[in-house]
mmCIF file of C-alpha atoms and ligand atoms in Angstrom:
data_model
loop_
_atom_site.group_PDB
_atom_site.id
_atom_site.type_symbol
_atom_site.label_atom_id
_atom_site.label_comp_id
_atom_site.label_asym_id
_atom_site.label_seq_id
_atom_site.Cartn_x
_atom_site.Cartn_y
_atom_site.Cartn_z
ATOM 1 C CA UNK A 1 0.000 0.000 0.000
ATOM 2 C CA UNK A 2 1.021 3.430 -0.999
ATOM 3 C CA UNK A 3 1.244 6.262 1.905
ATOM 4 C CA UNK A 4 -0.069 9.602 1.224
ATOM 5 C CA UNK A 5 -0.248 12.119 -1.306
ATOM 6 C CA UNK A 6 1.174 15.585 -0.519
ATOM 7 C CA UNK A 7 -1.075 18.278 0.940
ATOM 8 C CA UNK A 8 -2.656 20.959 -0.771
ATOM 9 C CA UNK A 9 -3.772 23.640 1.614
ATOM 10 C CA UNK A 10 -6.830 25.502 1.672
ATOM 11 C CA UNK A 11 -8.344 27.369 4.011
ATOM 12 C CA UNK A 12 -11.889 27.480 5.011
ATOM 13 C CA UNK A 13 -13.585 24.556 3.719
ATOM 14 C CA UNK A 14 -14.213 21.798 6.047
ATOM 15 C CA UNK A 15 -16.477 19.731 3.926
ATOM 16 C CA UNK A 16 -15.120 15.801 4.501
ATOM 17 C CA UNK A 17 -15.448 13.968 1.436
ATOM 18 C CA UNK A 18 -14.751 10.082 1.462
ATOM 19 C CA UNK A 19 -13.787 8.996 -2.091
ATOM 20 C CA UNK A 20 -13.650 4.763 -3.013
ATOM 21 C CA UNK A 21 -12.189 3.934 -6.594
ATOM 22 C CA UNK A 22 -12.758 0.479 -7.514
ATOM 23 C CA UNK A 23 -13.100 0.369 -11.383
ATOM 24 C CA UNK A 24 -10.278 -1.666 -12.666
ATOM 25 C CA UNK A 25 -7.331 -3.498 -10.917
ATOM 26 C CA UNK A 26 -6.668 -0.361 -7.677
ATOM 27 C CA UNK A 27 -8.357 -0.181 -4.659
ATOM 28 C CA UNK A 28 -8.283 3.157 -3.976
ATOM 29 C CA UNK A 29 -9.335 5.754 -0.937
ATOM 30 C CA UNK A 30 -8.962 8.928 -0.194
ATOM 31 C CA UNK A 31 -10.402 11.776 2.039
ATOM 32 C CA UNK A 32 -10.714 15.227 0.984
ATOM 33 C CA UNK A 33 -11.568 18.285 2.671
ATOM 34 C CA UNK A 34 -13.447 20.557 0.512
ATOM 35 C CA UNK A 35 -13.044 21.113 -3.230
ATOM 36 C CA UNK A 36 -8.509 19.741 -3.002
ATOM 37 C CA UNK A 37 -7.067 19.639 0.495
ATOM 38 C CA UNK A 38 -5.760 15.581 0.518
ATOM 39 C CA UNK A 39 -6.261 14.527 4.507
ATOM 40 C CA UNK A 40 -5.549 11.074 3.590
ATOM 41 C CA UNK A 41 -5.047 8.448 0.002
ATOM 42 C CA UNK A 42 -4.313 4.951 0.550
ATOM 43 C CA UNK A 43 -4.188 2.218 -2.795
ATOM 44 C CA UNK A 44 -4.065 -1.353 -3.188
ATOM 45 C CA UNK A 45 -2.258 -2.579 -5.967
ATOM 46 C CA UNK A 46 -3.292 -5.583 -8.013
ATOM 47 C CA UNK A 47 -0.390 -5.368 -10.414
ATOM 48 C CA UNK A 48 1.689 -8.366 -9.108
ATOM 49 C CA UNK A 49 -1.418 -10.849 -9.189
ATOM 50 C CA UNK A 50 -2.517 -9.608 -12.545
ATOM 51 C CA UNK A 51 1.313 -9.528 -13.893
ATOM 52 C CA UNK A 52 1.742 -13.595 -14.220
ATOM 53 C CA UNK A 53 -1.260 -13.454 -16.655
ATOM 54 C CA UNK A 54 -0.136 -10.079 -18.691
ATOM 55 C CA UNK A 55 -3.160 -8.334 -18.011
ATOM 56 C CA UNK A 56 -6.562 -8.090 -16.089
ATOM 57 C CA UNK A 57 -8.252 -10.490 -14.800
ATOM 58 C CA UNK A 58 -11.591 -9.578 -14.343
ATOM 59 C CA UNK A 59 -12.414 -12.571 -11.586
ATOM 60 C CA UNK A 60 -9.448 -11.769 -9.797
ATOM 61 C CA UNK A 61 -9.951 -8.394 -10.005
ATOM 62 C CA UNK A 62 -12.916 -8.578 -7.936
ATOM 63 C CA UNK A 63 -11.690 -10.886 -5.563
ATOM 64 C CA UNK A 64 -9.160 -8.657 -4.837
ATOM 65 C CA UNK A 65 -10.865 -5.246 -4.081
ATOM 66 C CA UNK A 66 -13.140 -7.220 -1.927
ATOM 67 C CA UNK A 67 -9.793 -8.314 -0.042
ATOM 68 C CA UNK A 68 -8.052 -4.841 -0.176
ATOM 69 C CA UNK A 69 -11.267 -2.480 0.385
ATOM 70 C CA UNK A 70 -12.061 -2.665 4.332
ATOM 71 C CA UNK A 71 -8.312 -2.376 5.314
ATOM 72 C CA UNK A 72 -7.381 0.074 3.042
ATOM 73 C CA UNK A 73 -10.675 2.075 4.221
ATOM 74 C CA UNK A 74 -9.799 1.575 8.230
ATOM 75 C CA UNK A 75 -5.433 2.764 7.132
ATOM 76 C CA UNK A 76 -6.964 6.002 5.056
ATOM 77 C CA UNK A 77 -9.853 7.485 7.988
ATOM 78 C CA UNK A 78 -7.109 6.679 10.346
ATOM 79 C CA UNK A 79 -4.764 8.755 8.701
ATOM 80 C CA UNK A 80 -7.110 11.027 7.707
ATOM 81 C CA UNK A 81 -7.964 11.403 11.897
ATOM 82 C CA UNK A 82 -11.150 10.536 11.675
ATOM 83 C CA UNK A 83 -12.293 8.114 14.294
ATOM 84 C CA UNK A 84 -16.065 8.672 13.942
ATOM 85 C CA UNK A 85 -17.109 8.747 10.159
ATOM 86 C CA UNK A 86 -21.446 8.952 10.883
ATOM 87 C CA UNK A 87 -20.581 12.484 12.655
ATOM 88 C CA UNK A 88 -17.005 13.761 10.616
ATOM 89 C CA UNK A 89 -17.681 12.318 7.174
ATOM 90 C CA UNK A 90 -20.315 14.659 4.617
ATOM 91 C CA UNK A 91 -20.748 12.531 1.592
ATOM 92 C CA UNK A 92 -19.291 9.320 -0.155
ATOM 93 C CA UNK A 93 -18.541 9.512 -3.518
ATOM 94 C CA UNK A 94 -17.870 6.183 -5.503
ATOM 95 C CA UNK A 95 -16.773 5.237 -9.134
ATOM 96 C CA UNK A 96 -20.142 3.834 -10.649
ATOM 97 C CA UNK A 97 -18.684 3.278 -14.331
ATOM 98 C CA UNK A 98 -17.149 2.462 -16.318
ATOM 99 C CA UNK A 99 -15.206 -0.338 -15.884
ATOM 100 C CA UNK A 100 -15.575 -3.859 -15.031
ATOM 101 C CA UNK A 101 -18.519 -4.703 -13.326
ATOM 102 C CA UNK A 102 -17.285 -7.117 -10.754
ATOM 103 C CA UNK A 103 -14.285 -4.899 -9.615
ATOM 104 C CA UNK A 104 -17.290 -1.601 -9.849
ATOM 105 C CA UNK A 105 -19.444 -4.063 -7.628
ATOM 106 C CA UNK A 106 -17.426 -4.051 -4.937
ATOM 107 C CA UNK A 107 -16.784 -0.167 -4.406
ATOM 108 C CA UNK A 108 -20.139 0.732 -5.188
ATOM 109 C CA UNK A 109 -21.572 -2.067 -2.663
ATOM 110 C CA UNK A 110 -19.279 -0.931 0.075
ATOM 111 C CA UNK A 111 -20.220 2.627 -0.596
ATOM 112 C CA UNK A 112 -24.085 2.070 -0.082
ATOM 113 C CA UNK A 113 -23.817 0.031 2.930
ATOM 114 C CA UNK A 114 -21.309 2.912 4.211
ATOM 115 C CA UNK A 115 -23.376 5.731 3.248
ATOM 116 C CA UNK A 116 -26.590 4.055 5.063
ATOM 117 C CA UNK A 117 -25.030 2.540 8.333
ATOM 118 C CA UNK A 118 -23.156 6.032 8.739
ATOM 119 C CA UNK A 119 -26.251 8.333 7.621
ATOM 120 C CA UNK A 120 -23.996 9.856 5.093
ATOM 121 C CA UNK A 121 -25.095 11.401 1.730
ATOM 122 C CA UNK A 122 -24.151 9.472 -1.400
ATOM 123 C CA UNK A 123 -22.737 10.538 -4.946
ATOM 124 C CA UNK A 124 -21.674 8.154 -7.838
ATOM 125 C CA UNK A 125 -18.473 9.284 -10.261
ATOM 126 C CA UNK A 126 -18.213 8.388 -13.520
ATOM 127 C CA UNK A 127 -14.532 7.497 -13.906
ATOM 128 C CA UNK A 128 -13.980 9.562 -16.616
ATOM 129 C CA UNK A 129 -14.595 12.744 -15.237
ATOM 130 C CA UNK A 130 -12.944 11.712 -11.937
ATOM 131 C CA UNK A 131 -9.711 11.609 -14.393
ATOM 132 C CA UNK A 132 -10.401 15.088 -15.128
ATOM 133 C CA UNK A 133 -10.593 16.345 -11.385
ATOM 134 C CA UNK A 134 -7.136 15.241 -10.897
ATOM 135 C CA UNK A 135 -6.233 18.528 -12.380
ATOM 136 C CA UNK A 136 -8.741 20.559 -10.262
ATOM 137 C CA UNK A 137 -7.208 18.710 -6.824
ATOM 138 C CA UNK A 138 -3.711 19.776 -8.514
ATOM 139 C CA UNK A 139 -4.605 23.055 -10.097
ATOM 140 C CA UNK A 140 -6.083 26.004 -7.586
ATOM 141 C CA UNK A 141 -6.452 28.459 -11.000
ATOM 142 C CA UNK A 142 -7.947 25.819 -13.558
ATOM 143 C CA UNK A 143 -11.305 26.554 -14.204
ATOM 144 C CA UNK A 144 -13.426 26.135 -17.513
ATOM 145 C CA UNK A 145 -13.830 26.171 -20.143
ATOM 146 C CA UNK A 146 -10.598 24.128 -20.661
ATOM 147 C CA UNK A 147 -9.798 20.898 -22.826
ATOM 148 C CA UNK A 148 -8.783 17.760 -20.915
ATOM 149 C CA UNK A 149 -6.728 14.729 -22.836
ATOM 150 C CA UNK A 150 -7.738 11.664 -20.693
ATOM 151 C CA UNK A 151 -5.289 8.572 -22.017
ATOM 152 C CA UNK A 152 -5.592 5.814 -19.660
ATOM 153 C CA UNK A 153 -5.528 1.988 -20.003
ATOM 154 C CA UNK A 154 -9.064 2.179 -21.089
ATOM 155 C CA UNK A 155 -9.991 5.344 -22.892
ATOM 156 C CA UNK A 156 -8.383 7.879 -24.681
ATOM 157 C CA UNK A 157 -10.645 10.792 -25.634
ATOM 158 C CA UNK A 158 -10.082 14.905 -25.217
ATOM 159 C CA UNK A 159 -13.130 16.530 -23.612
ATOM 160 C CA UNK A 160 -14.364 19.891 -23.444
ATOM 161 C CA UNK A 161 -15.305 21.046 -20.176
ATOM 162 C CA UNK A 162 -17.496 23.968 -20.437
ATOM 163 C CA UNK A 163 -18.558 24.273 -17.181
ATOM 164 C CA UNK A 164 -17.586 21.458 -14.764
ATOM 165 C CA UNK A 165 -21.030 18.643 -15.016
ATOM 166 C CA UNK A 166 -20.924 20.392 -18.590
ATOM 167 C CA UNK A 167 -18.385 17.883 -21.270
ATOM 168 C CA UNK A 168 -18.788 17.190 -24.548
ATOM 169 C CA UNK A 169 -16.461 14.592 -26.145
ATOM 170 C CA UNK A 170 -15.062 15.666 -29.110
ATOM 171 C CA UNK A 171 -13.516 12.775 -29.707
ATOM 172 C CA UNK A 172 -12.276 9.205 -28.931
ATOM 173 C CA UNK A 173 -10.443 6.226 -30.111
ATOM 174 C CA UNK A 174 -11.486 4.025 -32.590
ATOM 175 C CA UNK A 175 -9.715 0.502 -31.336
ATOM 176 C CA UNK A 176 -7.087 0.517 -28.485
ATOM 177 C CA UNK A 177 -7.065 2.950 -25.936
ATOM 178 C CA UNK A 178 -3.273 4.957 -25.459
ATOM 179 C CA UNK A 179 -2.533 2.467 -21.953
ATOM 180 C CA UNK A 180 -3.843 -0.410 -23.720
ATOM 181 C CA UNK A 181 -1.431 -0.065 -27.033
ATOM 182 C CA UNK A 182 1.360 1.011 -24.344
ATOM 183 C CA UNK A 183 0.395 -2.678 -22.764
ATOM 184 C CA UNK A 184 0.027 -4.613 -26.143
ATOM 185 C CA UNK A 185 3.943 -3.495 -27.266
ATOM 186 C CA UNK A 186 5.156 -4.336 -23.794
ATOM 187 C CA UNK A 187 3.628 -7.793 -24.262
ATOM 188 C CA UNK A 188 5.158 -8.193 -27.627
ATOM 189 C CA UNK A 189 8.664 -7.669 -25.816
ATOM 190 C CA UNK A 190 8.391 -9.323 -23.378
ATOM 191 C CA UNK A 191 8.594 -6.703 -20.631
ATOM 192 C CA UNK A 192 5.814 -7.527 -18.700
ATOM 193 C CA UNK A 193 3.119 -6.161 -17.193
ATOM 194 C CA UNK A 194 1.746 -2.937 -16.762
ATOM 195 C CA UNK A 195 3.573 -2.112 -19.976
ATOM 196 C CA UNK A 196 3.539 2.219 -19.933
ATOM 197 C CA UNK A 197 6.058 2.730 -17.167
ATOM 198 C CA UNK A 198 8.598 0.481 -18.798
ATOM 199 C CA UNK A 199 8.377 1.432 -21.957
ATOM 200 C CA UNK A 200 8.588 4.732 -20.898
ATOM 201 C CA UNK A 201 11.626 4.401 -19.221
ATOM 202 C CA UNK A 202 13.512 1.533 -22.051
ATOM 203 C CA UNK A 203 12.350 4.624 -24.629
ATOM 204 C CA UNK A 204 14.138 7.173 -22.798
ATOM 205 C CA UNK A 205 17.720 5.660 -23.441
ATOM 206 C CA UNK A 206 16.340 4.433 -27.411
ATOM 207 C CA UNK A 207 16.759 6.480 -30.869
ATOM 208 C CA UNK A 208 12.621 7.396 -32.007
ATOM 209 C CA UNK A 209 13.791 7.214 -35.269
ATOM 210 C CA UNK A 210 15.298 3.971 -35.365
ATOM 211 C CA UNK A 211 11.809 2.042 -36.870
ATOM 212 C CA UNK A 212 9.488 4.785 -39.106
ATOM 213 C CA UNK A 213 6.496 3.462 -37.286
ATOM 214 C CA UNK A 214 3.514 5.493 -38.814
ATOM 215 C CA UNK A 215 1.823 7.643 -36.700
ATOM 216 C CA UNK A 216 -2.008 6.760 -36.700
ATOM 217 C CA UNK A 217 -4.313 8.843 -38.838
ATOM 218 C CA UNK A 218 -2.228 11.700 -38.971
ATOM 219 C CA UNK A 219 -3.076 14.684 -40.885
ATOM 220 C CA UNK A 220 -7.011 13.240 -40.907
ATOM 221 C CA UNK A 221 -8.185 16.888 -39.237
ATOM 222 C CA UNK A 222 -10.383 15.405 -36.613
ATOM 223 C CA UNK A 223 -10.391 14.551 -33.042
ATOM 224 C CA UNK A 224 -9.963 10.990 -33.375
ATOM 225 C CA UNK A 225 -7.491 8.143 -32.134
ATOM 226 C CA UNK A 226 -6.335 4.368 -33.197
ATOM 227 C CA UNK A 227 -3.528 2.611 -32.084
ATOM 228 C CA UNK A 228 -4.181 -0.969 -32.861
ATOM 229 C CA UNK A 229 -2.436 -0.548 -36.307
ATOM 230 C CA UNK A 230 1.045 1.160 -34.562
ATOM 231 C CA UNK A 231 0.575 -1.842 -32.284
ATOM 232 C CA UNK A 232 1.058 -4.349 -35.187
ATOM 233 C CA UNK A 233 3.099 -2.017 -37.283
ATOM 234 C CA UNK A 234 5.482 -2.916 -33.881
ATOM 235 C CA UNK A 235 4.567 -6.649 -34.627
ATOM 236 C CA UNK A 236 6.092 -6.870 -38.049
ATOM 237 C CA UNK A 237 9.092 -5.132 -37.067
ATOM 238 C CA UNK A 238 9.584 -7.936 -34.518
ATOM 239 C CA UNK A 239 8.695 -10.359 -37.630
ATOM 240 C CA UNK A 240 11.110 -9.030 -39.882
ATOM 241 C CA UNK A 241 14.397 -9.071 -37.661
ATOM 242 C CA UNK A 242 13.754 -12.602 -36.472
ATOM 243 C CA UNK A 243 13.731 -13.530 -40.135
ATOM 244 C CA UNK A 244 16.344 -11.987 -40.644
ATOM 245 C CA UNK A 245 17.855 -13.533 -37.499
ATOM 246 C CA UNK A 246 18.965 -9.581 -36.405
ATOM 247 C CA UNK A 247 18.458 -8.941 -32.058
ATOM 248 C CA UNK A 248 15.849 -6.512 -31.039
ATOM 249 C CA UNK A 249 16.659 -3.316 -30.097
ATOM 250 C CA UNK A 250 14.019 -3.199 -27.435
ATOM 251 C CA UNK A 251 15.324 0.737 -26.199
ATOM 252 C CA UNK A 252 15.236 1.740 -30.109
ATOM 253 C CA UNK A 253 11.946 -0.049 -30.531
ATOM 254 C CA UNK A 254 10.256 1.538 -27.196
ATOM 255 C CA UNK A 255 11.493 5.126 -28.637
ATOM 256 C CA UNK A 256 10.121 5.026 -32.032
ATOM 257 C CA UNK A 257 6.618 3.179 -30.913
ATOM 258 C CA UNK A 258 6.447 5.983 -28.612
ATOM 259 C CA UNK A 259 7.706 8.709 -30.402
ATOM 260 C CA UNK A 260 4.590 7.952 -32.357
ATOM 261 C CA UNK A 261 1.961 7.410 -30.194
ATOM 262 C CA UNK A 262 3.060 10.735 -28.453
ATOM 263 C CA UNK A 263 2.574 12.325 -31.813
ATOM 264 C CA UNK A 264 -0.613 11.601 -32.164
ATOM 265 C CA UNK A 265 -1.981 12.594 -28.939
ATOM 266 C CA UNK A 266 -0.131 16.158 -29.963
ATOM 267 C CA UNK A 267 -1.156 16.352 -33.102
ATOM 268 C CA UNK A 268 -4.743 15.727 -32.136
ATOM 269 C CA UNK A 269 -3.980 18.107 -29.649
ATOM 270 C CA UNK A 270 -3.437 20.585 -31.793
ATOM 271 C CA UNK A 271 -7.045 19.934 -33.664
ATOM 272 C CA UNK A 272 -9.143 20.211 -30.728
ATOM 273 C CA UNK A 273 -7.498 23.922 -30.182
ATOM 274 C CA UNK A 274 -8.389 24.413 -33.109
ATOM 275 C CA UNK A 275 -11.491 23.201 -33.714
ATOM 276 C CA UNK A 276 -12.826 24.975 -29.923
ATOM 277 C CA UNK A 277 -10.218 27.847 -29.610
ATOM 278 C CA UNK A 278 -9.772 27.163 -26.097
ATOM 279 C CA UNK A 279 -6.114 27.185 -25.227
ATOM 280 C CA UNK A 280 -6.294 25.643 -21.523
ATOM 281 C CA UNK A 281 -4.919 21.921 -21.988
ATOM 282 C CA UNK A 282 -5.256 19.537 -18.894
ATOM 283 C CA UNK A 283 -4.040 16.310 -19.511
ATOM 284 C CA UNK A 284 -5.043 13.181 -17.107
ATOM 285 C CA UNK A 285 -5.118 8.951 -16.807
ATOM 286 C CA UNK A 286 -2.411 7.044 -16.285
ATOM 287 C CA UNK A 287 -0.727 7.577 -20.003
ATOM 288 C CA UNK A 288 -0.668 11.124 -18.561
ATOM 289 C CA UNK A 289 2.080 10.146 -16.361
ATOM 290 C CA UNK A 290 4.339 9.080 -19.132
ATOM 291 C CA UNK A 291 7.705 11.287 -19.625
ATOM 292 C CA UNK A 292 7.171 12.281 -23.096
ATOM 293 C CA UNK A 293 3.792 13.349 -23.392
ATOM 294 C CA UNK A 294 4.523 15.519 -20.082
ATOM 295 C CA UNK A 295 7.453 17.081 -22.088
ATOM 296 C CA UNK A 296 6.055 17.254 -25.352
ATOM 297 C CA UNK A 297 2.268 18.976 -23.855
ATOM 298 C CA UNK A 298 5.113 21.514 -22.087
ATOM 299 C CA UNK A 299 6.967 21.882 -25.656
ATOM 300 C CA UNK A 300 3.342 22.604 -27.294
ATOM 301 C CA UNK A 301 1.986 24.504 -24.687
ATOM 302 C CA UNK A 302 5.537 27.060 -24.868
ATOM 303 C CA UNK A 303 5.235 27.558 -28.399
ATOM 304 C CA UNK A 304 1.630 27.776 -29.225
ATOM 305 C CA UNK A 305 0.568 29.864 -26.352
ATOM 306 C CA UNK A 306 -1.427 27.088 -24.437
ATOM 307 C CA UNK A 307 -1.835 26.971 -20.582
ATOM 308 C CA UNK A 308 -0.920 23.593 -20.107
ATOM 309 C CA UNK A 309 -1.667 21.922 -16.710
ATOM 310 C CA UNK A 310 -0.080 18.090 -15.937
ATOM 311 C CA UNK A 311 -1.492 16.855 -12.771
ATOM 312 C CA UNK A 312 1.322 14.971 -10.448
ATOM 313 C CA UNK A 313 1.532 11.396 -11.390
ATOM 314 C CA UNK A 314 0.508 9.448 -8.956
ATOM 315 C CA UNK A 315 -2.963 11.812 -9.346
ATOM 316 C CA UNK A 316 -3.337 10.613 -13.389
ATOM 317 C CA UNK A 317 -2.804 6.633 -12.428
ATOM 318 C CA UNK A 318 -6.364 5.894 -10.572
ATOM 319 C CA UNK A 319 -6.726 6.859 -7.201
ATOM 320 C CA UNK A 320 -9.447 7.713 -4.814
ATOM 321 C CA UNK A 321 -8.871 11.510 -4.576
ATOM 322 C CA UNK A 322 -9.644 12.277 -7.955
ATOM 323 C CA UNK A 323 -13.234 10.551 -7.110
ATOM 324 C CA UNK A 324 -13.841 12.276 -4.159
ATOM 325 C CA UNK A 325 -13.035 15.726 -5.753
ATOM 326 C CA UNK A 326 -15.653 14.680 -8.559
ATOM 327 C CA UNK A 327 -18.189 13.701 -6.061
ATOM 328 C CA UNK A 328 -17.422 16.583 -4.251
ATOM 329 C CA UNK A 329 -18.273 19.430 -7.309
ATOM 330 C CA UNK A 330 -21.176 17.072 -8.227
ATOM 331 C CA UNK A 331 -22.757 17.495 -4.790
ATOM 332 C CA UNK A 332 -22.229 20.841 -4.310
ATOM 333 C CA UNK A 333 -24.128 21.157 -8.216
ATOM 334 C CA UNK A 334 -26.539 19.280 -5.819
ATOM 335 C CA UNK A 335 -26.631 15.970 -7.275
ATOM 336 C CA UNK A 336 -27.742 13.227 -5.098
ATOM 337 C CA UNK A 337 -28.039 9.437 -5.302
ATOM 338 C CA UNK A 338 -29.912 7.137 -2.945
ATOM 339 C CA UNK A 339 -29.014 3.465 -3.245
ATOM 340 C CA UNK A 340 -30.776 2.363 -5.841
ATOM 341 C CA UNK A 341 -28.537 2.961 -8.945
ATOM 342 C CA UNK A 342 -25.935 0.394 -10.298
ATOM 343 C CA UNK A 343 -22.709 0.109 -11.306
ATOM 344 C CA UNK A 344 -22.523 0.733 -15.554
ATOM 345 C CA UNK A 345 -19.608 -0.993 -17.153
ATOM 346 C CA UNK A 346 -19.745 1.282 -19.954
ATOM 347 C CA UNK A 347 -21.371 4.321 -18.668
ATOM 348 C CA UNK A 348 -20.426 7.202 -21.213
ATOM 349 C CA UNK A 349 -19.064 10.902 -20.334
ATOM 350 C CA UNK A 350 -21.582 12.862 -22.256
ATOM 351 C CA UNK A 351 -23.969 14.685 -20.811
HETATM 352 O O1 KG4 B 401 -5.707 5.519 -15.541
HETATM 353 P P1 KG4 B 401 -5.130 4.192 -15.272
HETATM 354 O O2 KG4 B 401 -4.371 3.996 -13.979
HETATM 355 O O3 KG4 B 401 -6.222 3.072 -15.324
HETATM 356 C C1 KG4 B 401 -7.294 3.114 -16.229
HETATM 357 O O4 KG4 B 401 -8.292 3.824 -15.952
HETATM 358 O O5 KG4 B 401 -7.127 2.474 -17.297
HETATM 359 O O6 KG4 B 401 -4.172 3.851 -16.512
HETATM 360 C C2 KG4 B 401 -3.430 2.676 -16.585
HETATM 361 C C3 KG4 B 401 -2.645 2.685 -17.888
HETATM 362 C C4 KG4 B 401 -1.916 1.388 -18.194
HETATM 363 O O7 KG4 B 401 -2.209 1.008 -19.516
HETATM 364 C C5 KG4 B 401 -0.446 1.769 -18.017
HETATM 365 O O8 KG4 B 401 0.422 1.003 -18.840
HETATM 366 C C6 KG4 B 401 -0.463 3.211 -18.421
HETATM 367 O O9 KG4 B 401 -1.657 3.724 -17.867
HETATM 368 N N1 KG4 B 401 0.698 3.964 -17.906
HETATM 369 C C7 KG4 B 401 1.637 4.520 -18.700
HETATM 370 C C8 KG4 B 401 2.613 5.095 -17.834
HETATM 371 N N2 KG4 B 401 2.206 4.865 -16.547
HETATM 372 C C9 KG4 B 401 1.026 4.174 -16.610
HETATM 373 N N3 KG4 B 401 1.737 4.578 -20.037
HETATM 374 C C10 KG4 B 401 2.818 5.207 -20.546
HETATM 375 N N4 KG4 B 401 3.793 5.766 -19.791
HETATM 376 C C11 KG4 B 401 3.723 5.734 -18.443
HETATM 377 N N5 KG4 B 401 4.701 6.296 -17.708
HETATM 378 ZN ZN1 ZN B 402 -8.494 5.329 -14.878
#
């Protein structure tokens, strides 16, 4: 389990906010007091059990959270100095979707029964737009309208928040999501599971232009992704030098896949500034922590006059502040759920 996340101090909010993330292979928790203060963020990895099998597994996923969620709970309100939730806590927020439904299960289950033994109000987060709130937890001056880039292991689309509750998705992939492709090529070498990090940091010592890998559906003018074509354009390089009996350059192959994967998250970018003329660029999910986007969102932002805002990293992997800032804006908007709704496994951003 991970220990906190550094505090962000402000004053004069005490709203407590208890925020459960459950969606994929993390147990996460956090507390929050008001709209970005951290108390306390605890997470439960999955990555070692779901390593051996080079990806999720859905079962095991669920098994797990159920495992990780009441200890991780008890660690975070301790931390957070909260010894009687009913009469300190304001509102749980929970992920509701999308994701996969056994692992959303859990969190969303715990979160009722919390939120009616403790007499606490309850909000449901849609996992998308908890990405977003990373940036508002790390990011006092953001507000919209602003675009958001959200390239995770499951989704890669760039939003426009007009108001926050107020997105429209101008666009999304049309295969593989950013983390997924990331994943995929790590797979293909051999280097394991979760793929980004390490290919991140192979790519860092490798020549991007060793292999011309194409980048997808460049100069195409719209807001639109695919990556399952660089993924086997990666594939037949592999082919070809074990035909031709050559080693792999795994540093020069991890630069040049992700030299263009990180153009095409620029270059579409660049369309949706375009296409909206807003020039505030947030960027969030767990691709969002990778070295070269960071730098090359900084490189765009410096010479095209963009405010560019990159959350910390351990806020764009999923964690359980992010939800409880989300839950937090949506209550104060004064949404409310009782404990009838369920989890949605593919619950869309698009209101
Ligand atoms: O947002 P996230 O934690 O979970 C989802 O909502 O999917 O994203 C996980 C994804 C994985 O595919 C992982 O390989 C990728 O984010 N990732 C990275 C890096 N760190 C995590 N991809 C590229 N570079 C990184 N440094
Ligand atoms: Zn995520």
């Amino acid at each position: 389990m991970r220990g906190l996340f550094p505090l962000t101090l402000v004053a004069g909010d005490p709203f407590l906010t208890l925020g459960i993330e459950t969606s994929c292979d993390d147990t996460a928790v956090a507390v929050l007091e008001g709209p970005r203060r951290v108390l306390a963020a605890g997470l439960s990895s999955q990555v070692e059990d779901h390593a051996p099998h080079g990806g999720v597994v859905p079962e095991l996923a669920s098994r797990k959270h159920q495992e990780a969620i009441l200890p991780l709970l008890h660690q975070v309100l301790d931390r957070a100095g909260i010894r009687n939730p009913a009469r300190e806590l304001h509102l749980v927020a929970v992920t509701s979707g999308p994701g996969l439904m056994g692992s959303l299960l859990v969190g969303v289950m715990t979160a009722k029964a919390l939120s009616q033994a403790w007499e606490v109000p309850l909000v449901s987060v849609n996992h998308l737009e908890g990405h977003l709130f990373a940036n508002v937890v790390a990011h006092g001056d953001l507000k919209p309208p602003f675009l958001c880039l959200i390239v995770s292991g499951g989704h890669t689309e760039i939003l426009l928040v007009r108001a926050f509750g107020d997105y429209q998705v101008l666009g999304g992939t049309r295969d593989d999501a950013a983390g997924e492709a990331y994943d995929k090529v790590a797979k293909l070498l051999g280097l394991g599971y979760p793929g980004g990090p390490v290919v991140d940091r192979l790519a860092a010592t490798g020549n991007p232009e060793a292999f011309p890998l194409p980048v997808p559906l460049s100069g195409s003018g719209v807001v639109e992704f695919s990556f399952s074509g660089l993924k086997t354009a990666v594939l037949w390089v592999l082919k070809r030098l074990e035909k031709d009996g050559l080693p792999v350059p795994v540093e020069d192959l991890c630069a040049s896949f992700q030299r263009a994967a990180v153009a095409s998250l620029l270059e579409k970018t660049r369309v949706a500034v375009e296409q909206t003329g807003v020039r505030q660029v947030a960027l969030s999910g767990g691709v969002g922590a990778n070295s070269a986007l960071r730098a090359g969102l900084e490189e765009e932002g410096a010479r095209r006059g963009w405010r560019v805002y990159l959350p910390p990293r351990d806020l764009c992997t999923d964690n359980g502040v992010m939800i409880a800032a989300a839950g937090y804006s949506s209550f104060r908007r004064g949404i409310r759920c009782d404990v009838t709704f369920a989890p949605d496994p593919s619950w869309e951003l698009n209101a």
